[in-house]
Amino acid sequence: MTIVRKNTLNPTVNPSVSPSENLAEKYMEAERMHDVLLLLQNLVNSEEATVKLILDCLYDVGSVNLINQKLRLKPLNRVMKLIARMSKPVFRALALNWFKKNCPQLITNWLHTQVSFEKPQKTPEQVPIEVVKLEPYSLPQTESLSQEIKNLRYQVRWLAGISVIAIAVLVVRATWLN
């Protein structure tokens, strides 16, 4: 009776392949993935106009969705969309630099995981949570907090009103000058 022992230290190692062959395969794999990285960097550099257009499209969709999600007031929503359109060139420059620096490596890593055919082990991370018993505020603290909240709301209303008036004055002034 023959007992076949599975390699439990490295499950990806094939017992029928010698260690030198496995090392050569790993070296070839690393070399080819480096080639993929270089090719992706070359692609990004040669197709910079295409990358800019892709980033523009992503910015247009993402900025509108973010503004719609965060700002429900119509006038403020419209103003922020206008500001987002004006800030697009700054975003394009920053995003292009980030894309050139990071995306070829990120794409290479993702492609490597796709061709390695390893099943990802889904082990949920267990994070220790320390529970602290909260004591409610005392009555004087609660009253002072509620008064502070009322004052802050009042200030926010004033600032919003002043902002709307300032924007309206700018729009009227701009249309009058034209």
C-alpha positions as a Markdown table, in Angstrom:
| # | Residue | x | y | z |
|---|---|---|---|---|
| 1 | Met | 0.0 | 0.0 | 0.0 |
| 2 | Thr | 1.4 | 3.4 | -1.1 |
| 3 | Ile | 0.7 | 6.5 | 0.9 |
| 4 | Val | 0.6 | 9.7 | -1.2 |
| 5 | Arg | 1.4 | 12.8 | 0.9 |
| 6 | Lys | 0.1 | 16.1 | -0.3 |
| 7 | Asn | 2.4 | 19.1 | -0.1 |
| 8 | Thr | 0.8 | 21.1 | 2.6 |
| 9 | Leu | 3.5 | 23.8 | 2.7 |
| 10 | Asn | 2.9 | 25.1 | -0.8 |
| 11 | Pro | -0.3 | 23.8 | -2.4 |
| 12 | Thr | 0.7 | 25.4 | -5.8 |
| 13 | Val | 3.8 | 23.3 | -6.1 |
| 14 | Asn | 3.4 | 20.3 | -8.3 |
| 15 | Pro | 5.2 | 17.3 | -6.8 |
| 16 | Ser | 6.0 | 15.9 | -10.3 |
| 17 | Val | 7.9 | 19.1 | -11.2 |
| 18 | Ser | 11.5 | 19.4 | -9.9 |
| 19 | Pro | 12.3 | 22.5 | -7.8 |
| 20 | Ser | 14.7 | 23.9 | -10.4 |
| 21 | Glu | 11.9 | 23.7 | -13.1 |
| 22 | Asn | 9.5 | 25.4 | -10.7 |
| 23 | Leu | 12.0 | 28.1 | -10.0 |
| 24 | Ala | 12.6 | 28.6 | -13.8 |
| 25 | Glu | 8.8 | 28.9 | -14.3 |
| 26 | Lys | 8.5 | 31.4 | -11.5 |
| 27 | Tyr | 11.4 | 33.5 | -13.0 |
| 28 | Met | 9.8 | 33.3 | -16.5 |
| 29 | Glu | 6.4 | 34.3 | -15.0 |
| 30 | Ala | 7.9 | 37.3 | -13.2 |
| 31 | Glu | 9.8 | 38.3 | -16.4 |
| 32 | Arg | 6.6 | 38.1 | -18.5 |
| 33 | Met | 4.6 | 40.1 | -16.0 |
| 34 | His | 7.3 | 42.8 | -16.0 |
| 35 | Asp | 6.9 | 42.8 | -19.8 |
| 36 | Val | 3.2 | 43.3 | -19.4 |
| 37 | Leu | 3.9 | 46.2 | -17.1 |
| 38 | Leu | 6.2 | 47.8 | -19.6 |
| 39 | Leu | 3.7 | 47.3 | -22.4 |
| 40 | Leu | 1.0 | 48.9 | -20.4 |
| 41 | Gln | 3.2 | 51.9 | -19.5 |
| 42 | Asn | 4.0 | 52.2 | -23.2 |
| 43 | Leu | 0.3 | 52.0 | -24.1 |
| 44 | Val | -0.6 | 54.7 | -21.6 |
| 45 | Asn | 2.2 | 57.0 | -22.9 |
| 46 | Ser | 1.4 | 56.5 | -26.6 |
| 47 | Glu | -2.4 | 56.7 | -26.1 |
| 48 | Glu | -2.4 | 59.7 | -23.8 |
| 49 | Ala | -5.2 | 61.4 | -25.7 |
| 50 | Thr | -7.4 | 58.3 | -25.2 |
| 51 | Val | -6.6 | 58.2 | -21.5 |
| 52 | Lys | -7.5 | 61.8 | -21.2 |
| 53 | Leu | -10.9 | 61.2 | -22.9 |
| 54 | Ile | -11.6 | 58.2 | -20.6 |
| 55 | Leu | -10.8 | 60.3 | -17.5 |
| 56 | Asp | -13.0 | 63.1 | -18.8 |
| 57 | Cys | -15.9 | 60.8 | -19.2 |
| 58 | Leu | -15.4 | 59.3 | -15.8 |
| 59 | Tyr | -15.1 | 62.8 | -14.2 |
| 60 | Asp | -18.3 | 63.9 | -15.9 |
| 61 | Val | -20.3 | 60.9 | -14.7 |
| 62 | Gly | -18.7 | 60.7 | -11.3 |
| 63 | Ser | -19.0 | 64.4 | -10.4 |
| 64 | Val | -22.6 | 64.6 | -11.4 |
| 65 | Asn | -23.5 | 61.5 | -9.5 |
| 66 | Leu | -21.6 | 62.7 | -6.4 |
| 67 | Ile | -23.2 | 66.1 | -6.4 |
| 68 | Asn | -26.7 | 64.6 | -6.9 |
| 69 | Gln | -26.1 | 62.3 | -4.0 |
| 70 | Lys | -24.7 | 64.8 | -1.6 |
| 71 | Leu | -26.6 | 68.0 | -2.4 |
| 72 | Arg | -30.4 | 67.9 | -2.6 |
| 73 | Leu | -31.0 | 71.6 | -2.9 |
| 74 | Lys | -31.5 | 72.5 | -6.5 |
| 75 | Pro | -29.8 | 75.9 | -6.6 |
| 76 | Leu | -26.8 | 74.7 | -4.7 |
| 77 | Asn | -26.8 | 71.5 | -6.8 |
| 78 | Arg | -26.6 | 73.6 | -10.0 |
| 79 | Val | -23.8 | 75.8 | -8.7 |
| 80 | Met | -21.7 | 72.9 | -7.7 |
| 81 | Lys | -22.2 | 71.3 | -11.1 |
| 82 | Leu | -20.9 | 74.5 | -12.7 |
| 83 | Ile | -17.9 | 74.5 | -10.3 |
| 84 | Ala | -17.3 | 70.9 | -11.2 |
| 85 | Arg | -17.2 | 71.7 | -14.9 |
| 86 | Met | -14.8 | 74.6 | -14.3 |
| 87 | Ser | -12.5 | 72.4 | -12.2 |
| 88 | Lys | -12.3 | 69.7 | -14.9 |
| 89 | Pro | -8.9 | 70.8 | -16.3 |
| 90 | Val | -7.3 | 70.6 | -12.9 |
| 91 | Phe | -8.7 | 67.2 | -12.3 |
| 92 | Arg | -7.5 | 66.0 | -15.7 |
| 93 | Ala | -3.9 | 67.0 | -15.0 |
| 94 | Leu | -3.9 | 65.4 | -11.6 |
| 95 | Ala | -5.7 | 62.3 | -12.7 |
| 96 | Leu | -3.5 | 61.8 | -15.7 |
| 97 | Asn | -0.4 | 61.9 | -13.5 |
| 98 | Trp | -1.9 | 59.5 | -11.0 |
| 99 | Phe | -3.1 | 57.2 | -13.9 |
| 100 | Lys | 0.4 | 57.1 | -15.5 |
| 101 | Lys | 2.1 | 56.4 | -12.1 |
| 102 | Asn | -0.3 | 53.8 | -10.7 |
| 103 | Cys | -2.6 | 52.2 | -13.3 |
| 104 | Pro | -0.2 | 50.1 | -15.3 |
| 105 | Gln | 1.0 | 48.4 | -12.1 |
| 106 | Leu | -2.6 | 48.0 | -10.8 |
| 107 | Ile | -3.7 | 46.5 | -14.1 |
| 108 | Thr | -0.7 | 44.2 | -14.2 |
| 109 | Asn | -1.4 | 42.9 | -10.7 |
| 110 | Trp | -5.1 | 42.3 | -11.6 |
| 111 | Leu | -4.2 | 40.5 | -14.8 |
| 112 | His | -1.6 | 38.4 | -12.9 |
| 113 | Thr | -4.4 | 37.3 | -10.5 |
| 114 | Gln | -6.6 | 36.4 | -13.5 |
| 115 | Val | -4.0 | 34.2 | -15.1 |
| 116 | Ser | -2.7 | 32.5 | -11.9 |
| 117 | Phe | -6.0 | 30.6 | -11.6 |
| 118 | Glu | -5.6 | 30.4 | -7.8 |
| 119 | Lys | -8.8 | 30.2 | -5.9 |
| 120 | Pro | -8.9 | 33.1 | -3.5 |
| 121 | Gln | -9.3 | 32.1 | 0.1 |
| 122 | Lys | -12.2 | 34.0 | 1.5 |
| 123 | Thr | -11.4 | 34.2 | 5.2 |
| 124 | Pro | -13.4 | 37.0 | 6.9 |
| 125 | Glu | -11.1 | 39.3 | 8.9 |
| 126 | Gln | -12.0 | 39.3 | 12.5 |
| 127 | Val | -11.5 | 42.7 | 14.0 |
| 128 | Pro | -11.6 | 43.0 | 17.8 |
| 129 | Ile | -14.2 | 45.5 | 18.9 |
| 130 | Glu | -14.0 | 47.1 | 22.3 |
| 131 | Val | -17.5 | 48.1 | 23.5 |
| 132 | Val | -17.6 | 51.0 | 25.8 |
| 133 | Lys | -20.7 | 51.7 | 27.8 |
| 134 | Leu | -21.9 | 55.2 | 27.0 |
| 135 | Glu | -23.5 | 57.3 | 29.7 |
| 136 | Pro | -26.1 | 59.8 | 28.6 |
| 137 | Tyr | -25.4 | 63.5 | 28.9 |
| 138 | Ser | -26.5 | 65.2 | 32.0 |
| 139 | Leu | -29.4 | 67.7 | 31.7 |
| 140 | Pro | -27.3 | 70.9 | 31.7 |
| 141 | Gln | -25.0 | 69.4 | 29.0 |
| 142 | Thr | -28.0 | 68.4 | 26.9 |
| 143 | Glu | -29.4 | 71.9 | 27.1 |
| 144 | Ser | -26.1 | 73.6 | 26.2 |
| 145 | Leu | -25.6 | 71.2 | 23.3 |
| 146 | Ser | -29.1 | 71.8 | 21.9 |
| 147 | Gln | -28.5 | 75.6 | 22.2 |
| 148 | Glu | -25.2 | 75.2 | 20.4 |
| 149 | Ile | -26.9 | 73.2 | 17.7 |
| 150 | Lys | -29.6 | 75.9 | 17.3 |
| 151 | Asn | -26.9 | 78.6 | 17.0 |
| 152 | Leu | -25.0 | 76.6 | 14.4 |
| 153 | Arg | -28.1 | 76.0 | 12.3 |
| 154 | Tyr | -28.8 | 79.7 | 12.5 |
| 155 | Gln | -25.3 | 80.5 | 11.2 |
| 156 | Val | -25.7 | 77.9 | 8.4 |
| 157 | Arg | -28.9 | 79.6 | 7.3 |
| 158 | Trp | -27.3 | 83.0 | 7.3 |
| 159 | Leu | -24.3 | 81.7 | 5.3 |
| 160 | Ala | -26.5 | 79.9 | 2.8 |
| 161 | Gly | -28.6 | 83.1 | 2.3 |
| 162 | Ile | -25.5 | 85.2 | 1.9 |
| 163 | Ser | -24.0 | 82.7 | -0.6 |
| 164 | Val | -27.2 | 82.6 | -2.7 |
| 165 | Ile | -27.4 | 86.4 | -2.7 |
| 166 | Ala | -23.7 | 86.7 | -3.6 |
| 167 | Ile | -24.1 | 84.2 | -6.5 |
| 168 | Ala | -27.2 | 86.0 | -7.7 |
| 169 | Val | -25.4 | 89.3 | -7.7 |
| 170 | Leu | -22.5 | 87.8 | -9.7 |
| 171 | Val | -24.9 | 86.3 | -12.2 |
| 172 | Val | -26.8 | 89.5 | -12.6 |
| 173 | Arg | -23.5 | 91.4 | -12.9 |
| 174 | Ala | -22.2 | 89.0 | -15.5 |
| 175 | Thr | -25.3 | 89.1 | -17.6 |
| 176 | Trp | -25.4 | 92.9 | -17.4 |
| 177 | Leu | -21.8 | 93.2 | -18.6 |
| 178 | Asn | -22.6 | 91.0 | -21.6 |
